[in-house]
Coordinates of C-alpha atoms in Angstrom, one line a residue:
R1 CA 19.2 40.4 15.3
D2 CA 21.6 42.7 16.4
T3 CA 19.1 45.0 17.3
G4 CA 16.9 42.5 19.7
A5 CA 14.8 41.3 16.6
T6 CA 14.1 37.6 17.2
I7 CA 15.3 34.8 14.2
A8 CA 12.2 34.7 12.2
D9 CA 11.2 38.7 12.4
A10 CA 15.3 39.2 11.2
A11 CA 14.5 36.5 8.8
K12 CA 11.0 38.3 7.4
K13 CA 13.1 41.6 7.4
N14 CA 15.3 39.8 4.8
G15 CA 12.9 38.1 2.7
A16 CA 13.2 34.4 4.3
A17 CA 11.0 32.6 6.3
A18 CA 11.5 30.9 9.6
V19 CA 10.3 27.6 9.8
E20 CA 8.8 26.4 13.5
I21 CA 9.3 22.4 13.9
G22 CA 8.6 21.1 16.8
P23 CA 8.3 18.9 19.4
V24 CA 10.7 16.6 17.8
D25 CA 13.2 14.4 19.3
S26 CA 16.8 14.1 18.4
F27 CA 15.8 10.6 16.8
S28 CA 13.4 13.5 14.9
F29 CA 9.8 11.4 15.8
G30 CA 7.4 13.8 17.5
R31 CA 5.7 12.8 19.8
G32 CA 3.7 10.2 18.2
G33 CA 5.7 8.5 17.0
E34 CA 5.2 9.9 13.8
I35 CA 8.8 11.2 12.3
I36 CA 9.2 14.7 11.6
D37 CA 10.8 15.4 8.3
G38 CA 12.6 18.6 6.9
V39 CA 15.2 18.8 9.4
A40 CA 18.8 18.3 9.0
G41 CA 20.7 15.9 11.2
E42 CA 23.3 18.6 11.6
V43 CA 20.3 21.0 12.5
L44 CA 18.8 18.9 15.0
A45 CA 22.3 17.7 16.6
A46 CA 22.7 21.6 17.2
A47 CA 19.1 22.2 18.3
F48 CA 19.5 19.9 21.4
K49 CA 22.8 21.4 22.7
L50 CA 20.9 24.9 23.0
E51 CA 19.0 26.1 25.9
E52 CA 14.8 27.3 26.3
G53 CA 15.3 30.5 25.0
E54 CA 18.5 30.3 23.4
E55 CA 19.3 30.8 19.9
S56 CA 22.2 30.1 18.0
E57 CA 24.9 32.2 16.5
A58 CA 25.3 32.0 12.5
T59 CA 25.9 28.8 11.5
E60 CA 27.5 27.2 7.8
F61 CA 26.1 24.4 6.9
A62 CA 28.2 21.0 6.5
D63 CA 28.2 20.8 2.9
K64 CA 28.6 24.8 2.1
S65 CA 25.6 25.0 1.0
G66 CA 24.2 27.9 2.7
Y67 CA 23.8 29.3 6.7
Y68 CA 20.8 28.8 9.5
F69 CA 19.9 30.3 13.2
L70 CA 18.5 27.9 15.4
S71 CA 16.0 29.1 18.5
V72 CA 15.4 27.2 21.0
T73 CA 11.2 27.9 22.2
E74 CA 10.4 25.1 24.4
V75 CA 12.3 22.0 25.8
I76 CA 9.8 19.1 27.3
P77 CA 11.8 17.2 29.8
P78 CA 11.7 13.1 28.5
A79 CA 8.9 11.6 30.0
P80 CA 7.0 8.0 29.3
M81 CA 4.0 8.0 26.6
P82 CA 0.4 8.3 28.3
L83 CA -0.7 4.6 27.6
E84 CA -3.6 6.1 26.8
T85 CA -2.3 7.5 23.2
I86 CA -0.5 4.5 22.9
A87 CA -2.4 1.0 24.8
A88 CA -3.9 0.1 21.4
E89 CA -0.4 0.3 19.2
V90 CA 0.6 -1.8 22.9
E91 CA -1.9 -4.2 22.2
A92 CA -1.9 -4.8 19.0
R93 CA 1.8 -5.5 18.7
W94 CA 2.1 -7.9 22.1
R95 CA -0.7 -9.9 20.3
A96 CA 1.2 -9.9 16.6
A97 CA 4.0 -11.5 19.1
D98 CA 2.1 -14.1 21.0
R99 CA 1.0 -15.0 17.6
D100 CA 4.0 -15.2 16.1
A101 CA 5.9 -17.1 19.1
R102 CA 2.8 -19.9 18.6
V103 CA 2.9 -20.1 15.3
G104 CA 6.6 -20.3 15.8
A105 CA 6.3 -23.4 18.3
V106 CA 4.0 -25.3 15.5
V107 CA 6.0 -25.2 12.9
T108 CA 8.5 -25.7 14.9
K109 CA 7.2 -29.1 16.1
I110 CA 6.2 -29.8 12.2
T111 CA 9.3 -29.7 11.2
D112 CA 10.4 -31.3 13.4
A113 CA 8.3 -34.7 13.1
L114 CA 8.8 -34.2 9.5
A115 CA 13.3 -34.5 9.9
K116 CA 12.1 -38.4 11.5
G117 CA 10.2 -39.1 9.0
A118 CA 6.7 -38.7 8.8
P119 CA 4.3 -37.4 6.4
L120 CA 3.2 -34.1 6.5
A121 CA -0.2 -35.2 7.1
E122 CA 0.7 -37.1 10.3
A123 CA 3.1 -34.6 11.6
A124 CA 0.0 -31.5 11.3
A125 CA -2.9 -34.0 12.1
P126 CA -2.4 -32.8 15.8
F127 CA -3.0 -29.6 15.3
D128 CA -6.0 -29.3 13.1
R129 CA -3.9 -29.1 10.3
A130 CA -4.2 -30.5 6.9
P131 CA -2.3 -30.5 3.6
Q132 CA -2.5 -28.4 0.4
P133 CA -1.4 -29.7 -2.7
A134 CA -0.4 -27.0 -4.9
I135 CA 1.5 -27.3 -8.4
L136 CA 4.1 -24.5 -8.4
T137 CA 6.5 -23.2 -10.8
R138 CA 8.9 -20.5 -10.0
R139 CA 6.9 -17.8 -11.1
S140 CA 3.9 -18.9 -8.7
V141 CA 4.1 -15.7 -6.6
N142 CA 0.7 -14.7 -4.9
D143 CA -0.2 -14.0 -1.0
T144 CA 0.3 -17.8 0.0
F145 CA 3.7 -18.3 -1.9
S146 CA 6.6 -14.9 -2.2
Q147 CA 9.0 -15.6 -4.3
E148 CA 11.4 -16.1 -1.6
L149 CA 9.3 -18.8 -0.2
L150 CA 9.3 -19.9 -4.1
D151 CA 13.9 -19.7 -4.0
Q152 CA 13.6 -22.6 -1.0
I153 CA 11.4 -24.3 -2.6
F154 CA 13.2 -25.2 -6.1
A155 CA 16.3 -25.1 -4.1
V156 CA 15.6 -28.4 -2.2
A157 CA 15.5 -32.0 -3.3
K158 CA 11.9 -34.3 -4.0
G159 CA 11.2 -35.2 0.2
K160 CA 12.8 -32.6 1.6
S161 CA 10.3 -29.6 3.3
V162 CA 10.8 -25.7 3.7
S163 CA 9.2 -23.5 5.7
G164 CA 8.5 -19.4 5.4
R165 CA 6.1 -16.7 6.3
T166 CA 2.9 -15.7 3.4
G167 CA 1.8 -12.4 2.9
D168 CA -0.3 -11.9 6.0
G169 CA 2.4 -13.0 8.4
A170 CA 1.1 -16.4 8.5
Q171 CA 3.8 -19.3 8.4
V172 CA 3.8 -22.0 4.8
I173 CA 5.3 -25.6 5.7
A174 CA 6.1 -26.9 1.9
V175 CA 7.1 -30.3 1.1
V176 CA 8.4 -31.3 -2.3
D177 CA 6.5 -34.8 -3.5
E178 CA 7.4 -34.6 -7.0
I179 CA 9.9 -32.9 -9.5
K180 CA 8.8 -32.1 -13.4
F181 CA 10.7 -30.5 -15.7
G182 CA 8.9 -28.3 -18.0
A183 CA 8.4 -29.0 -22.0
A184 CA 10.6 -27.1 -24.2
P185 CA 8.9 -23.7 -25.7
I186 CA 9.5 -24.9 -29.1
G187 CA 6.3 -26.1 -31.3
P188 CA 7.3 -29.9 -32.4
D189 CA 8.2 -28.4 -35.8
Q190 CA 11.0 -26.4 -34.7
I191 CA 12.3 -29.8 -32.5
A192 CA 12.2 -31.2 -36.1
A193 CA 14.4 -28.7 -38.0
F194 CA 16.5 -29.0 -35.1
G195 CA 16.8 -32.5 -35.6
R196 CA 18.1 -32.0 -39.1
F197 CA 20.5 -29.6 -38.2
I198 CA 22.1 -31.4 -35.9
G199 CA 22.3 -34.6 -38.4
N200 CA 23.6 -32.5 -41.2
Q201 CA 26.0 -31.3 -39.3
F202 CA 27.2 -34.2 -37.8
D203 CA 27.0 -35.4 -41.1
R204 CA 29.5 -32.8 -42.4
E205 CA 32.0 -33.4 -39.1
L206 CA 32.5 -37.5 -40.5
I207 CA 32.6 -36.2 -43.4
D208 CA 35.8 -33.6 -42.9
A209 CA 37.3 -36.5 -40.8
Y210 CA 36.8 -38.8 -42.9
A211 CA 38.7 -36.6 -45.4
Y212 CA 41.4 -35.8 -43.6
A213 CA 41.9 -39.7 -42.3
V214 CA 42.1 -40.5 -46.1
R215 CA 45.0 -37.2 -47.0
E216 CA 47.1 -38.2 -44.1
D217 CA 46.8 -42.0 -44.8
F218 CA 48.0 -41.5 -48.4
K219 CA 50.0 -38.3 -48.1
V220 CA 47.8 -36.4 -50.0
K221 CA 48.8 -32.6 -51.1
I222 CA 47.3 -30.6 -51.6
N223 CA 48.3 -27.7 -54.3
K224 CA 46.1 -24.1 -53.4
T225 CA 47.7 -22.4 -55.7
L226 CA 47.5 -24.5 -58.5
I227 CA 43.8 -24.9 -57.6
D228 CA 43.1 -21.2 -57.9
T229 CA 44.7 -21.1 -61.3
Q230 CA 42.4 -23.5 -63.0
F231 CA 39.1 -22.9 -61.4
A232 CA 40.1 -19.0 -61.9
E233 CA 37.9 -17.2 -64.6
A234 CA 39.1 -15.9 -67.4
P235 CA 40.3 -12.4 -68.3

């Protein structure tokens, strides 16, 4: 660098490589709105403090992992992006926002009608919509029912309604008409065996309770040492 060589030439002479990046703004976005990867935030911040044609001195990274040099070859003044380059994106965003606003207004009107006691079919009829019955479980995730929407549905009481987005951005209004609890995931033999086990446990508890009551009533004393001696194995 002291000989007047450029950063690229000096890097090459010392076995390193200079990396050219840009155009890029202070938020790491390129001219077309794409994200420019590979630029540390501290390096980008330092670059925007330099003038066009200016080079930095050796600067150590904050994490002490090495040093970097900067050379700003061109500064592009801020300006609105040409309409022809963003027209399609602007139109798509406007249409999406307009659709969301319209759908949101319909959802609000339907949910207001439901809150006043109207059946779902009646509340949706003015908007040319008809209820579609569905039997759901907590695992019924699909393009229509997201996990978030299912969690809302299973959190409300019978007769209540919830709304949420589908996978493609549309809106769903769900009314819980009926709640059924799933059958136990075990067979009848297992249920019978469990019943016998509970019965045996219950009988054992009754016997133990009766024996304890008798001992208490008649002041029965148990000499455990004598019992152990009587039933001990002979030498």
